XYZ file of C-alpha atoms in Angstrom:
725
model
C -60.155 -113.887 64.793
C -57.942 -115.897 67.140
C -59.576 -117.559 70.097
C -57.883 -117.317 73.512
C -59.018 -120.907 74.044
C -56.346 -123.133 72.468
C -58.443 -126.341 72.239
C -61.084 -124.414 70.313
C -58.520 -122.813 68.015
C -56.718 -126.136 67.575
C -59.935 -127.818 66.470
C -61.255 -124.922 64.379
C -58.040 -124.750 62.369
C -57.711 -128.547 62.131
C -54.365 -128.587 63.890
C -53.335 -125.338 62.144
C -53.548 -127.058 58.743
C -56.135 -124.765 57.144
C -54.601 -121.906 55.187
C -51.366 -123.836 54.579
C -50.312 -124.134 50.899
C -49.556 -127.730 49.886
C -49.481 -130.181 47.001
C -46.957 -128.086 45.094
C -46.492 -128.975 41.422
C -43.851 -127.136 39.381
C -44.032 -127.191 35.590
C -41.209 -128.834 33.680
C -39.943 -125.440 32.502
C -40.153 -123.964 36.022
C -42.532 -121.195 34.928
C -45.635 -122.211 36.884
C -46.332 -123.488 40.384
C -49.715 -124.999 41.258
C -50.912 -125.622 44.803
C -54.019 -125.834 46.964
C -54.784 -123.634 49.966
C -57.826 -122.272 51.750
C -58.306 -118.533 52.177
C -57.832 -118.368 55.951
C -56.617 -120.349 58.919
C -60.151 -121.382 59.869
C -61.420 -121.990 56.327
C -61.780 -125.734 55.535
C -62.403 -125.238 51.787
C -59.268 -125.600 49.662
C -58.924 -123.592 46.446
C -56.592 -124.138 43.509
C -53.893 -121.489 43.074
C -51.311 -120.563 40.452
C -47.999 -118.867 41.155
C -46.328 -117.599 37.969
C -42.567 -117.523 38.389
C -41.039 -114.442 36.826
C -44.233 -112.437 37.220
C -43.374 -111.288 40.737
C -44.488 -107.763 41.486
C -41.815 -105.474 42.896
C -42.213 -102.815 45.522
C -39.252 -100.816 46.757
C -36.911 -103.515 45.525
C -38.599 -106.297 47.509
C -40.487 -109.249 46.088
C -44.152 -109.381 47.040
C -46.841 -111.905 46.235
C -48.238 -110.329 43.111
C -47.723 -113.599 41.242
C -50.333 -115.589 43.206
C -53.674 -116.067 41.471
C -56.676 -118.162 42.438
C -57.564 -120.468 39.556
C -60.521 -122.287 41.056
C -62.910 -121.478 43.866
C -65.003 -124.635 44.338
C -67.766 -122.624 46.020
C -68.300 -120.820 42.714
C -68.599 -124.026 40.694
C -72.042 -124.939 41.959
C -70.813 -128.491 42.526
C -72.386 -130.243 45.467
C -73.144 -133.746 46.573
C -71.500 -136.596 48.429
C -67.891 -137.567 47.961
C -67.635 -140.968 46.195
C -66.743 -143.838 48.537
C -63.444 -144.515 46.739
C -62.506 -140.845 47.149
C -63.524 -140.907 50.816
C -61.201 -143.878 51.352
C -58.404 -142.159 49.435
C -58.747 -139.055 51.618
C -58.751 -141.128 54.801
C -55.527 -142.862 53.796
C -53.996 -139.431 53.048
C -55.389 -137.972 56.331
C -57.158 -135.320 54.285
C -59.709 -133.266 56.233
C -60.217 -130.309 53.875
C -63.094 -129.804 51.475
C -63.190 -128.397 47.956
C -60.194 -128.944 45.685
C -58.044 -131.192 47.864
C -55.898 -132.681 45.084
C -55.160 -132.120 41.413
C -52.845 -133.194 38.608
C -51.369 -131.431 35.587
C -49.699 -132.090 32.277
C -45.903 -131.784 32.087
C -45.926 -128.025 31.588
C -48.794 -127.355 34.016
C -51.026 -125.797 31.388
C -53.954 -128.186 31.893
C -55.132 -128.985 35.414
C -57.608 -131.733 36.266
C -59.440 -132.114 39.563
C -62.634 -133.562 40.985
C -65.201 -131.938 43.277
C -67.958 -134.148 44.702
C -67.146 -136.762 42.077
C -67.452 -134.322 39.157
C -64.531 -133.896 36.744
C -63.274 -130.381 36.058
C -60.391 -128.934 34.089
C -58.892 -125.477 34.005
C -56.122 -123.957 31.920
C -53.415 -121.907 33.575
C -53.116 -119.627 30.548
C -56.668 -118.322 30.969
C -60.287 -119.283 30.890
C -62.889 -120.457 33.365
C -62.997 -123.959 34.863
C -64.726 -126.434 32.568
C -66.953 -129.268 33.691
C -66.339 -132.535 31.844
C -69.291 -134.870 31.604
C -68.564 -138.454 32.687
C -70.766 -141.554 33.029
C -69.978 -141.947 36.734
C -68.278 -140.347 39.752
C -64.624 -139.437 39.236
C -61.632 -140.299 41.420
C -57.980 -139.254 40.889
C -58.127 -137.564 37.442
C -54.728 -137.115 35.769
C -53.928 -135.413 32.430
C -51.638 -137.034 29.908
C -48.178 -135.428 29.636
C -49.305 -133.319 26.664
C -52.630 -132.404 28.293
C -54.833 -133.815 25.529
C -56.424 -136.619 27.576
C -57.593 -137.097 31.146
C -57.408 -140.537 32.794
C -59.565 -141.189 35.828
C -61.163 -143.959 37.881
C -64.931 -144.418 38.069
C -66.647 -147.330 39.826
C -63.446 -149.340 39.658
C -62.897 -148.774 35.921
C -59.938 -146.913 34.409
C -61.300 -144.462 31.844
C -59.975 -141.709 29.584
C -61.672 -138.662 28.131
C -60.419 -135.858 25.931
C -59.554 -132.608 27.674
C -62.179 -131.096 25.387
C -64.798 -133.437 26.867
C -65.056 -135.833 23.923
C -64.307 -139.513 23.489
C -64.920 -140.825 26.999
C -64.230 -144.555 27.110
C -63.194 -147.334 29.468
C -59.754 -148.845 28.988
C -60.369 -151.486 31.652
C -63.508 -152.409 33.569
C -63.659 -154.499 36.753
C -64.429 -158.181 36.211
C -66.136 -158.446 39.603
C -67.205 -156.493 42.674
C -63.840 -157.040 44.362
C -61.764 -155.779 41.405
C -60.609 -152.229 40.692
C -58.293 -150.684 38.122
C -56.256 -147.620 39.069
C -56.928 -147.511 42.828
C -54.314 -148.299 45.478
C -55.247 -151.043 47.933
C -55.319 -150.479 51.698
C -51.777 -151.513 52.597
C -50.251 -149.713 49.598
C -51.766 -146.406 50.683
C -51.657 -146.859 54.465
C -48.346 -148.657 54.983
C -46.254 -148.263 51.802
C -46.958 -144.586 51.076
C -48.087 -145.493 47.543
C -51.316 -143.610 46.920
C -51.313 -143.914 43.128
C -52.189 -146.887 40.938
C -51.810 -145.629 37.342
C -49.038 -143.816 35.471
C -49.045 -142.193 32.011
C -46.432 -142.996 29.374
C -44.346 -139.972 28.302
C -46.028 -140.058 24.879
C -49.517 -140.151 26.372
C -50.538 -143.205 24.327
C -50.605 -145.738 27.184
C -50.789 -146.150 30.942
C -49.253 -148.537 33.431
C -52.200 -149.563 35.630
C -52.525 -151.613 38.807
C -55.391 -154.103 38.948
C -56.372 -154.922 42.537
C -58.462 -157.955 43.456
C -59.536 -158.123 47.106
C -61.579 -161.336 46.775
C -59.244 -163.289 49.050
C -58.935 -160.493 51.644
C -60.963 -160.954 54.825
C -63.906 -158.556 55.212
C -64.497 -156.532 58.338
C -67.626 -154.496 58.941
C -67.798 -150.986 60.334
C -70.997 -149.288 61.408
C -71.890 -145.987 63.019
C -73.730 -146.618 66.307
C -75.133 -143.080 66.119
C -76.915 -143.996 62.882
C -78.357 -147.481 63.356
C -80.607 -146.994 60.339
C -77.560 -147.115 58.049
C -76.086 -150.474 57.019
C -72.489 -151.272 57.995
C -69.821 -150.881 55.353
C -67.527 -153.656 54.246
C -63.794 -153.050 54.652
C -61.328 -155.434 52.959
C -58.655 -155.405 55.647
C -55.670 -157.800 55.451
C -54.736 -158.319 59.097
C -51.305 -159.718 59.950
C -50.894 -163.297 58.804
C -53.901 -163.211 56.441
C -54.129 -162.932 52.653
C -53.259 -159.683 50.913
C -55.015 -158.248 47.901
C -53.748 -159.577 44.586
C -52.136 -156.728 42.647
C -51.157 -157.178 39.010
C -49.906 -154.633 36.483
C -51.111 -153.984 32.952
C -50.215 -151.743 30.035
C -53.420 -150.147 28.782
C -53.193 -148.310 25.477
C -55.515 -145.490 24.556
C -56.479 -147.408 21.390
C -58.084 -150.041 23.625
C -55.399 -152.718 23.410
C -53.688 -154.065 26.540
C -50.904 -156.353 27.670
C -50.243 -157.920 31.049
C -46.945 -157.097 32.740
C -45.172 -160.417 33.342
C -43.646 -159.907 36.753
C -41.888 -162.792 38.520
C -43.900 -164.536 41.220
C -41.087 -164.903 43.748
C -37.493 -163.996 44.540
C -34.628 -166.462 44.523
C -34.704 -168.889 47.425
C -32.729 -167.862 50.480
C -31.511 -169.521 53.602
C -32.135 -167.971 56.996
C -30.005 -164.895 57.672
C -27.763 -166.128 60.469
C -29.104 -164.667 63.695
C -31.818 -162.761 61.860
C -35.536 -163.462 61.482
C -36.678 -167.084 61.335
C -39.509 -166.422 58.883
C -38.764 -166.426 55.157
C -41.358 -165.829 52.460
C -39.937 -165.063 49.023
C -43.268 -164.543 47.221
C -43.553 -161.083 45.677
C -46.708 -159.999 47.492
C -46.325 -156.216 47.163
C -46.012 -153.671 44.359
C -43.989 -151.052 46.214
C -43.363 -148.468 43.516
C -44.072 -147.855 39.852
C -43.299 -145.109 37.356
C -42.895 -144.474 33.626
C -40.111 -142.244 32.329
C -38.348 -141.751 28.998
C -36.676 -145.144 29.419
C -39.916 -147.042 29.981
C -41.907 -148.362 32.939
C -40.023 -149.112 36.159
C -41.585 -151.374 38.786
C -40.424 -152.421 42.258
C -41.743 -155.601 43.859
C -41.260 -156.675 47.475
C -41.456 -160.092 49.071
C -43.968 -160.921 51.800
C -41.185 -161.068 54.419
C -40.103 -157.539 53.313
C -36.415 -158.433 53.134
C -36.059 -158.478 49.343
C -37.010 -155.934 46.687
C -36.601 -156.392 42.955
C -36.500 -153.446 40.538
C -37.708 -154.351 37.045
C -37.645 -152.582 33.697
C -40.783 -153.335 31.690
C -41.040 -153.642 27.910
C -44.304 -151.767 27.254
C -44.936 -153.681 24.017
C -44.597 -157.228 25.312
C -44.994 -156.785 29.060
C -41.774 -158.707 29.633
C -39.625 -157.622 32.587
C -35.878 -157.415 32.947
C -34.028 -157.125 36.267
C -32.484 -153.756 37.095
C -31.573 -154.376 40.708
C -32.273 -156.719 43.598
C -31.666 -155.733 47.180
C -31.784 -157.880 50.290
C -31.583 -156.631 53.851
C -32.423 -158.006 57.282
C -34.514 -157.713 59.419
C -36.427 -155.665 56.843
C -35.704 -153.545 53.799
C -36.248 -149.851 54.455
C -38.502 -147.849 52.131
C -37.313 -144.444 50.925
C -39.833 -142.154 49.160
C -38.932 -141.331 45.565
C -36.730 -144.394 45.059
C -35.968 -146.147 42.865
C -35.872 -143.756 39.942
C -33.539 -143.096 37.006
C -31.174 -140.372 35.976
C -31.549 -138.661 32.617
C -29.071 -141.126 31.060
C -31.071 -144.115 32.334
C -28.782 -145.010 35.225
C -30.848 -146.328 38.157
C -30.820 -144.191 41.288
C -31.155 -146.636 44.165
C -31.478 -146.579 47.925
C -28.448 -148.219 49.492
C -26.529 -148.477 52.736
C -23.432 -146.358 52.133
C -21.955 -147.544 55.416
C -23.302 -149.986 58.026
C -25.579 -147.348 59.564
C -26.277 -144.742 56.857
C -29.117 -144.939 54.349
C -27.984 -143.138 51.211
C -28.261 -143.169 47.423
C -26.207 -144.894 44.775
C -25.992 -144.124 41.066
C -23.657 -146.426 39.198
C -20.444 -146.603 41.193
C -21.019 -143.326 43.051
C -22.960 -142.687 46.217
C -23.935 -140.010 48.718
C -21.442 -139.567 51.566
C -21.527 -141.597 54.790
C -23.284 -139.846 57.639
C -25.858 -138.133 55.405
C -29.131 -139.953 56.144
C -31.253 -139.674 52.998
C -34.955 -139.226 53.807
C -36.290 -139.180 50.234
C -35.728 -138.234 46.594
C -37.733 -135.193 45.508
C -36.885 -134.950 41.813
C -34.302 -135.546 39.117
C -33.875 -132.536 36.818
C -31.162 -132.416 34.203
C -27.867 -133.112 35.931
C -29.155 -132.790 39.501
C -30.818 -135.035 42.045
C -32.910 -133.203 44.641
C -33.280 -134.947 47.955
C -34.116 -134.499 51.614
C -31.535 -135.697 54.121
C -30.233 -135.207 57.646
C -26.761 -134.801 59.053
C -28.376 -133.963 62.421
C -31.331 -136.151 63.470
C -33.584 -133.269 64.555
C -33.303 -131.421 61.234
C -34.261 -132.300 57.659
C -32.801 -130.273 54.806
C -33.071 -130.047 51.024
C -29.925 -131.016 49.154
C -28.859 -130.785 45.519
C -26.590 -133.589 44.296
C -24.841 -132.853 40.957
C -24.779 -135.967 38.755
C -23.410 -136.152 35.215
C -22.865 -138.941 32.717
C -23.717 -139.868 29.161
C -25.984 -142.790 28.320
C -24.265 -146.123 29.096
C -21.249 -144.176 30.356
C -19.772 -143.661 33.811
C -21.649 -141.479 36.273
C -19.748 -138.673 37.953
C -20.946 -136.785 40.993
C -19.859 -133.954 43.221
C -20.617 -133.543 46.914
C -24.279 -132.786 47.742
C -24.953 -129.097 48.404
C -27.443 -128.050 51.070
C -30.043 -125.616 49.787
C -32.103 -124.945 52.920
C -30.664 -122.838 55.701
C -31.286 -122.670 59.421
C -32.683 -125.293 61.792
C -35.946 -126.829 60.689
C -37.713 -129.460 58.633
C -37.493 -128.520 54.974
C -38.797 -130.108 51.793
C -39.268 -128.892 48.223
C -40.932 -129.258 44.838
C -38.747 -128.810 41.754
C -39.237 -128.119 38.059
C -36.724 -126.709 35.608
C -34.614 -124.154 37.457
C -37.394 -123.394 39.981
C -37.433 -124.749 43.519
C -40.344 -124.251 45.909
C -38.765 -124.521 49.352
C -41.275 -125.494 52.035
C -39.778 -124.755 55.461
C -40.997 -125.421 58.995
C -38.750 -123.783 61.549
C -38.957 -122.874 65.246
C -40.520 -119.553 64.156
C -43.236 -121.065 61.988
C -43.918 -122.014 58.375
C -42.730 -120.312 55.194
C -42.663 -121.155 51.478
C -39.968 -119.551 49.319
C -39.755 -119.673 45.524
C -36.203 -119.822 44.184
C -35.007 -119.586 40.616
C -31.414 -120.381 39.705
C -30.808 -120.705 43.428
C -31.966 -117.160 44.234
C -35.171 -116.246 46.109
C -37.654 -114.556 43.789
C -40.783 -114.577 45.945
C -42.899 -116.244 48.580
C -46.137 -118.177 48.611
C -48.329 -116.975 51.436
C -49.018 -119.165 54.449
C -52.401 -118.197 55.895
C -52.560 -120.509 58.898
C -53.473 -118.903 62.216
C -50.789 -118.063 64.711
C -51.260 -120.280 67.774
C -52.481 -118.491 70.890
C -49.799 -120.420 72.778
C -46.194 -120.075 71.661
C -44.102 -123.231 72.170
C -40.758 -122.766 73.896
C -39.154 -126.217 73.977
C -35.821 -126.982 75.524
C -33.994 -129.495 73.290
C -32.209 -132.266 75.153
C -30.169 -135.414 74.546
C -31.235 -137.759 77.313
C -29.684 -140.811 78.932
C -26.973 -143.171 77.757
C -28.511 -143.447 74.299
C -28.829 -139.658 73.912
C -32.552 -139.934 73.212
C -33.612 -136.723 71.535
C -36.255 -134.894 73.539
C -38.095 -131.608 73.976
C -39.064 -130.340 77.427
C -41.863 -127.776 77.765
C -42.280 -125.881 81.038
C -45.010 -123.395 81.995
C -44.090 -119.883 80.913
C -45.005 -118.702 84.412
C -42.895 -121.265 86.263
C -39.793 -120.083 88.095
C -37.057 -122.658 88.593
C -36.994 -123.939 92.153
C -40.440 -122.580 92.966
C -42.063 -125.993 93.251
C -42.468 -129.453 91.780
C -44.350 -129.944 88.512
C -46.261 -133.098 87.556
C -44.777 -134.609 84.414
C -46.632 -135.498 81.224
C -44.996 -137.508 78.439
C -46.560 -136.953 75.020
C -44.790 -139.273 72.558
C -45.466 -141.010 69.299
C -42.112 -142.828 69.387
C -43.009 -145.256 66.598
C -41.759 -146.066 63.095
C -41.555 -143.400 60.348
C -42.720 -140.550 62.612
C -40.406 -138.043 64.245
C -41.765 -135.489 66.707
C -38.540 -134.089 68.131
C -37.333 -131.621 65.516
C -36.280 -128.000 65.402
C -39.629 -126.950 63.968
C -42.885 -125.585 65.288
C -45.680 -128.094 64.748
C -49.153 -128.675 66.100
C -47.846 -131.159 68.659
C -45.373 -128.630 70.042
C -48.222 -126.138 70.459
C -50.360 -128.720 72.259
C -47.404 -129.700 74.459
C -46.917 -126.068 75.493
C -50.654 -125.748 76.225
C -50.512 -128.718 78.591
C -47.447 -127.097 80.162
C -49.385 -123.883 80.730
C -51.934 -125.951 82.676
C -49.226 -126.824 85.185
C -47.314 -129.766 83.691
C -43.738 -130.303 82.649
C -44.265 -131.907 79.236
C -41.650 -134.182 77.696
C -41.676 -135.377 74.080
C -38.999 -137.984 73.281
C -38.104 -140.019 70.172
C -36.614 -143.380 71.124
C -35.477 -146.433 69.237
C -37.569 -147.254 66.187
C -38.021 -143.616 65.130
C -36.365 -142.259 61.952
C -33.317 -140.082 61.517
C -30.858 -141.894 63.796
C -29.558 -144.586 61.427
C -30.345 -148.141 60.421
C -29.473 -149.829 63.726
C -31.602 -147.360 65.724
C -34.676 -148.033 63.599
C -34.194 -151.786 63.372
C -33.695 -152.361 67.082
C -37.446 -152.790 67.579
C -37.669 -155.916 65.399
C -39.577 -158.579 67.296
C -40.476 -156.233 70.153
C -42.000 -152.862 69.400
C -42.876 -152.146 73.009
C -39.923 -152.812 75.334
C -37.182 -150.715 73.647
C -39.584 -147.829 72.985
C -40.862 -147.908 76.565
C -37.378 -148.222 78.064
C -36.307 -145.111 76.169
C -39.278 -143.143 77.540
C -38.329 -144.242 81.070
C -34.690 -143.282 80.562
C -35.714 -139.964 79.029
C -37.969 -138.852 81.885
C -35.437 -139.866 84.519
C -32.610 -138.092 82.703
C -34.776 -134.974 82.260
C -35.483 -134.932 86.008
C -31.752 -134.980 86.710
C -31.303 -131.925 84.489
C -34.423 -130.132 85.765
C -35.032 -131.013 89.445
C -38.490 -129.396 89.422
C -39.888 -132.479 87.625
C -41.943 -134.545 90.067
C -41.299 -138.225 89.301
C -43.991 -139.233 91.788
C -46.622 -137.770 89.420
C -45.926 -138.896 85.845
C -48.620 -139.238 83.192
C -48.422 -140.208 79.536
C -50.731 -139.527 76.596
C -50.628 -140.477 72.929
C -52.536 -141.406 69.783
C -52.124 -144.433 67.501
C -48.677 -145.884 68.262
C -48.335 -143.177 70.910
C -51.603 -144.410 72.432
C -50.287 -147.964 72.344
C -47.141 -146.822 74.133
C -49.174 -144.895 76.719
C -51.317 -147.917 77.587
C -48.242 -150.154 77.621
C -46.545 -147.735 80.002
C -49.132 -148.102 82.770
C -49.427 -151.851 82.197
C -45.711 -152.629 82.339
C -44.111 -149.736 84.221
C -46.516 -148.555 86.923
C -43.416 -147.788 89.007
C -42.736 -144.888 86.608
C -46.090 -143.978 85.027
C -49.063 -143.130 87.217
C -51.800 -142.402 84.635
C -52.330 -142.668 80.883
C -54.610 -141.517 78.082
C -54.426 -143.931 75.125
C -56.098 -142.871 71.877
C -56.683 -145.260 68.947
C -54.205 -147.727 70.457
C -53.478 -150.877 68.387
C -53.777 -153.166 71.395
C -53.673 -156.503 69.538
C -50.963 -156.527 66.882
C -52.568 -159.453 65.042
C -55.409 -157.103 64.125
C -53.248 -154.550 62.296
C -52.393 -154.798 58.606
C -49.932 -157.223 57.045
C -47.332 -154.895 55.578
C -46.955 -152.743 58.679
C -47.003 -155.383 61.407
C -45.126 -158.166 59.622
C -42.329 -155.700 58.877
C -41.584 -155.348 62.581
C -42.896 -158.583 64.118
C -42.725 -161.212 61.360
C -45.536 -163.660 60.635
C -47.869 -164.273 63.600
C -48.175 -167.992 62.825
C -44.393 -168.449 62.684
C -43.341 -165.981 65.383
C -46.338 -165.819 67.747
C -44.130 -164.842 70.705
C -43.422 -161.491 69.029
C -47.123 -160.694 68.904
C -47.814 -161.990 72.398
C -44.979 -159.902 73.824
C -46.338 -156.741 72.191
C -50.019 -157.364 72.923
C -51.747 -155.060 75.392
C -54.725 -157.394 75.644
C -52.549 -160.254 76.893
C -51.256 -158.084 79.749
C -54.513 -156.336 80.716
C -54.506 -158.008 84.156
C -51.426 -155.970 85.095
C -53.226 -152.606 85.133
C -52.952 -150.798 88.459
C -53.022 -147.155 87.325
C -55.765 -144.877 85.918
C -56.213 -145.436 82.183
C -58.495 -143.650 79.724
C -59.074 -145.384 76.372
C -60.283 -143.211 73.461
C -61.276 -144.503 70.024
C -63.145 -143.275 66.952
C -65.854 -145.777 66.096
C -65.397 -145.232 62.336
C -61.633 -145.788 62.399
C -60.703 -148.101 59.502
C -56.961 -147.909 60.178
C -56.792 -148.949 63.835
C -60.243 -150.494 64.033
C -62.361 -150.005 67.191
C -62.031 -153.715 67.943
C -58.583 -152.940 69.405
C -59.963 -150.794 72.219
C -63.064 -152.932 72.701
C -61.022 -156.092 73.206
C -58.625 -154.345 75.556
C -61.514 -152.951 77.569
C -63.140 -156.376 77.672
C -59.920 -157.955 78.946
C -59.554 -155.231 81.582
C -63.127 -155.780 82.699
C -62.621 -159.545 82.851
C -59.574 -158.980 85.042
C -61.497 -156.601 87.292
C -59.341 -153.606 86.374
C -61.130 -150.219 86.541
C -60.620 -147.998 83.501
C -62.360 -145.301 81.464
C -63.560 -145.701 77.876
C -64.413 -142.692 75.692
C -65.971 -143.747 72.354
C -66.117 -141.158 69.561
C -69.085 -141.954 67.275
C -68.468 -141.065 63.642
C -64.777 -140.289 64.176
C -62.090 -141.941 62.066
C -58.387 -142.255 62.859
C -58.180 -138.493 62.589
C -60.671 -136.648 64.783
C -61.990 -133.989 62.423
C -65.218 -132.806 64.040
C -64.517 -129.454 65.659
C -66.472 -129.829 68.884
C -65.150 -133.346 69.498
C -61.511 -132.405 68.839
C -61.687 -129.382 71.147
C -63.468 -131.120 73.992
C -61.208 -134.147 73.761
C -58.194 -132.059 74.810
C -60.127 -130.660 77.763
C -61.315 -134.123 78.822
C -57.768 -135.471 78.653
C -56.560 -132.566 80.784
C -59.295 -133.129 83.363
C -58.556 -136.876 83.561
C -54.813 -136.335 83.963
C -55.186 -133.608 86.585
C -57.487 -135.744 88.704
C -55.390 -138.872 88.284
C -52.121 -137.124 89.182
C -53.517 -134.732 91.800
C -52.210 -131.918 89.653
């Protein structure tokens, strides 16, 4: 039952995420689709579901959802107990708040499914039969079947193990040599900042795995404790802050017969001179394993240098571990990362991310490339003679495209123009297998999932999320000289010219995240709710955000604050020119993570524009954030300290002259609480009044229902009082 109270509904549904199908896996032949979803919009327990393509029930000529079938209800398994620490960390990096079956993996044809519940390994067959518990010597993390489904690989206590799908033959292929070593688990920066959540990959024949070994011995240790539970010891977090040592990641071929070979990757890229007027810091050591995979042509590995301006793609000989160069790319001030790349076409031709003109990120296969102006967001799949990708020809929309590619092995590659599959404004993505496409669409009207076969809709997968009690009605704008994309939300009851409205900016406005799109999302619902309380709410994506081209994203190098803040100032002033009811004498700003950083920076540096701020989980001292993320935008803090000083909130705490509320989860291991504590300490030392709201037990995502609901109300109360609204 929907609650008329939006904060309560927002929290109860975990930002309207419960009941949403996700994690789609399509079998190689396109016959089966697996996904997880809870049974209602307020149900936090995810179940495993099967959609059988071709089994759609028909009623009066229309497709209905007769093909959906629940495979696993975790509540019926009798599995209970704590989630293993490694799994808890994995879920935190993935921002996973659900319970039950939150992830799974299958064989190539999706006949065998493996998953873990409370550290216990389970399998289930899609062709019938009850879930089967597989006995293991320890708690299980990230189980994955071999391509033929005969074996299951998993991680337990840092060891990479395999067991037969029938439950026999459990054995370790690699065990950690020390407490700081793990096999098969992604390290912090890989999962948090590189979007690489995996650390082992099966060979197509199922007789070997490519496995990452991570050693965090040289990584500094930070300690997190829960002040609400002083009887519990603090936990150690290996966190490589900017300028400090990263984890050492090496790759190994582990064979199921117990033999192994080390992958002999190069230690550094070719020496380079400084790039003209570009960054002054150069570090050519290959410090990062960006991507890895194993296809019919062998393992493919991508390494990146510490300065993030060079990436090397390597083909690995699985017998000897020797590597051969496939591609090397160099770009300044940093090399952009595109999900799903690099990969290979069926004939072995590398499919690479490339600039197809000075400002367009596209794809190149051989001598052919995607057209200029089509900003490629990611590669979804390569099936037969087609590449499936997401891309934008309008910054506020993301669509699914099919790019026909043909060519025999070692022959020329021929392509036709990409064809857009998704229709209508929105943010679309897809999962693909065989001739089946699962089109996942978020539009202004809501969320839908359509199953297509041979390009024709054959059914839908049900979305069970609750309908928000507030319906967002944004006005899309292009603001100021730079045409900053924005959305303006006004109260539904407001009549133009009837009076001035206090203004509330609610941005993220940071790298890799785009809020201003033609799609309904939780942040658009929250923006409309604040509007209904009497605000004009503006959400704007400035420089540094994705979708607007290479130059737009790279303009924040060396200074992540000034360009982003200038664009928020320009946006609110331009919006007030278009809508005179906006009261520029009462302007507040709120945000979380980078948005919180921007909110605090706004009242520190531009009190002439911003009169109050709520800053949640704000990274106030950039030296305290992780290496891969911060060094990408600011360089090395020992070589370019001015970049970090310029962007530090702590260094400018004495400038505060406006009301500021700082909010932080005390169990946040992404933006650690030290950020807010040091900023508050500096404000106190400078005699600057401010409000601090600590959230005991909360991580970077506030999951507890009562805390999440009341936080919105507390923000509203603070902003109303501060702005006399």
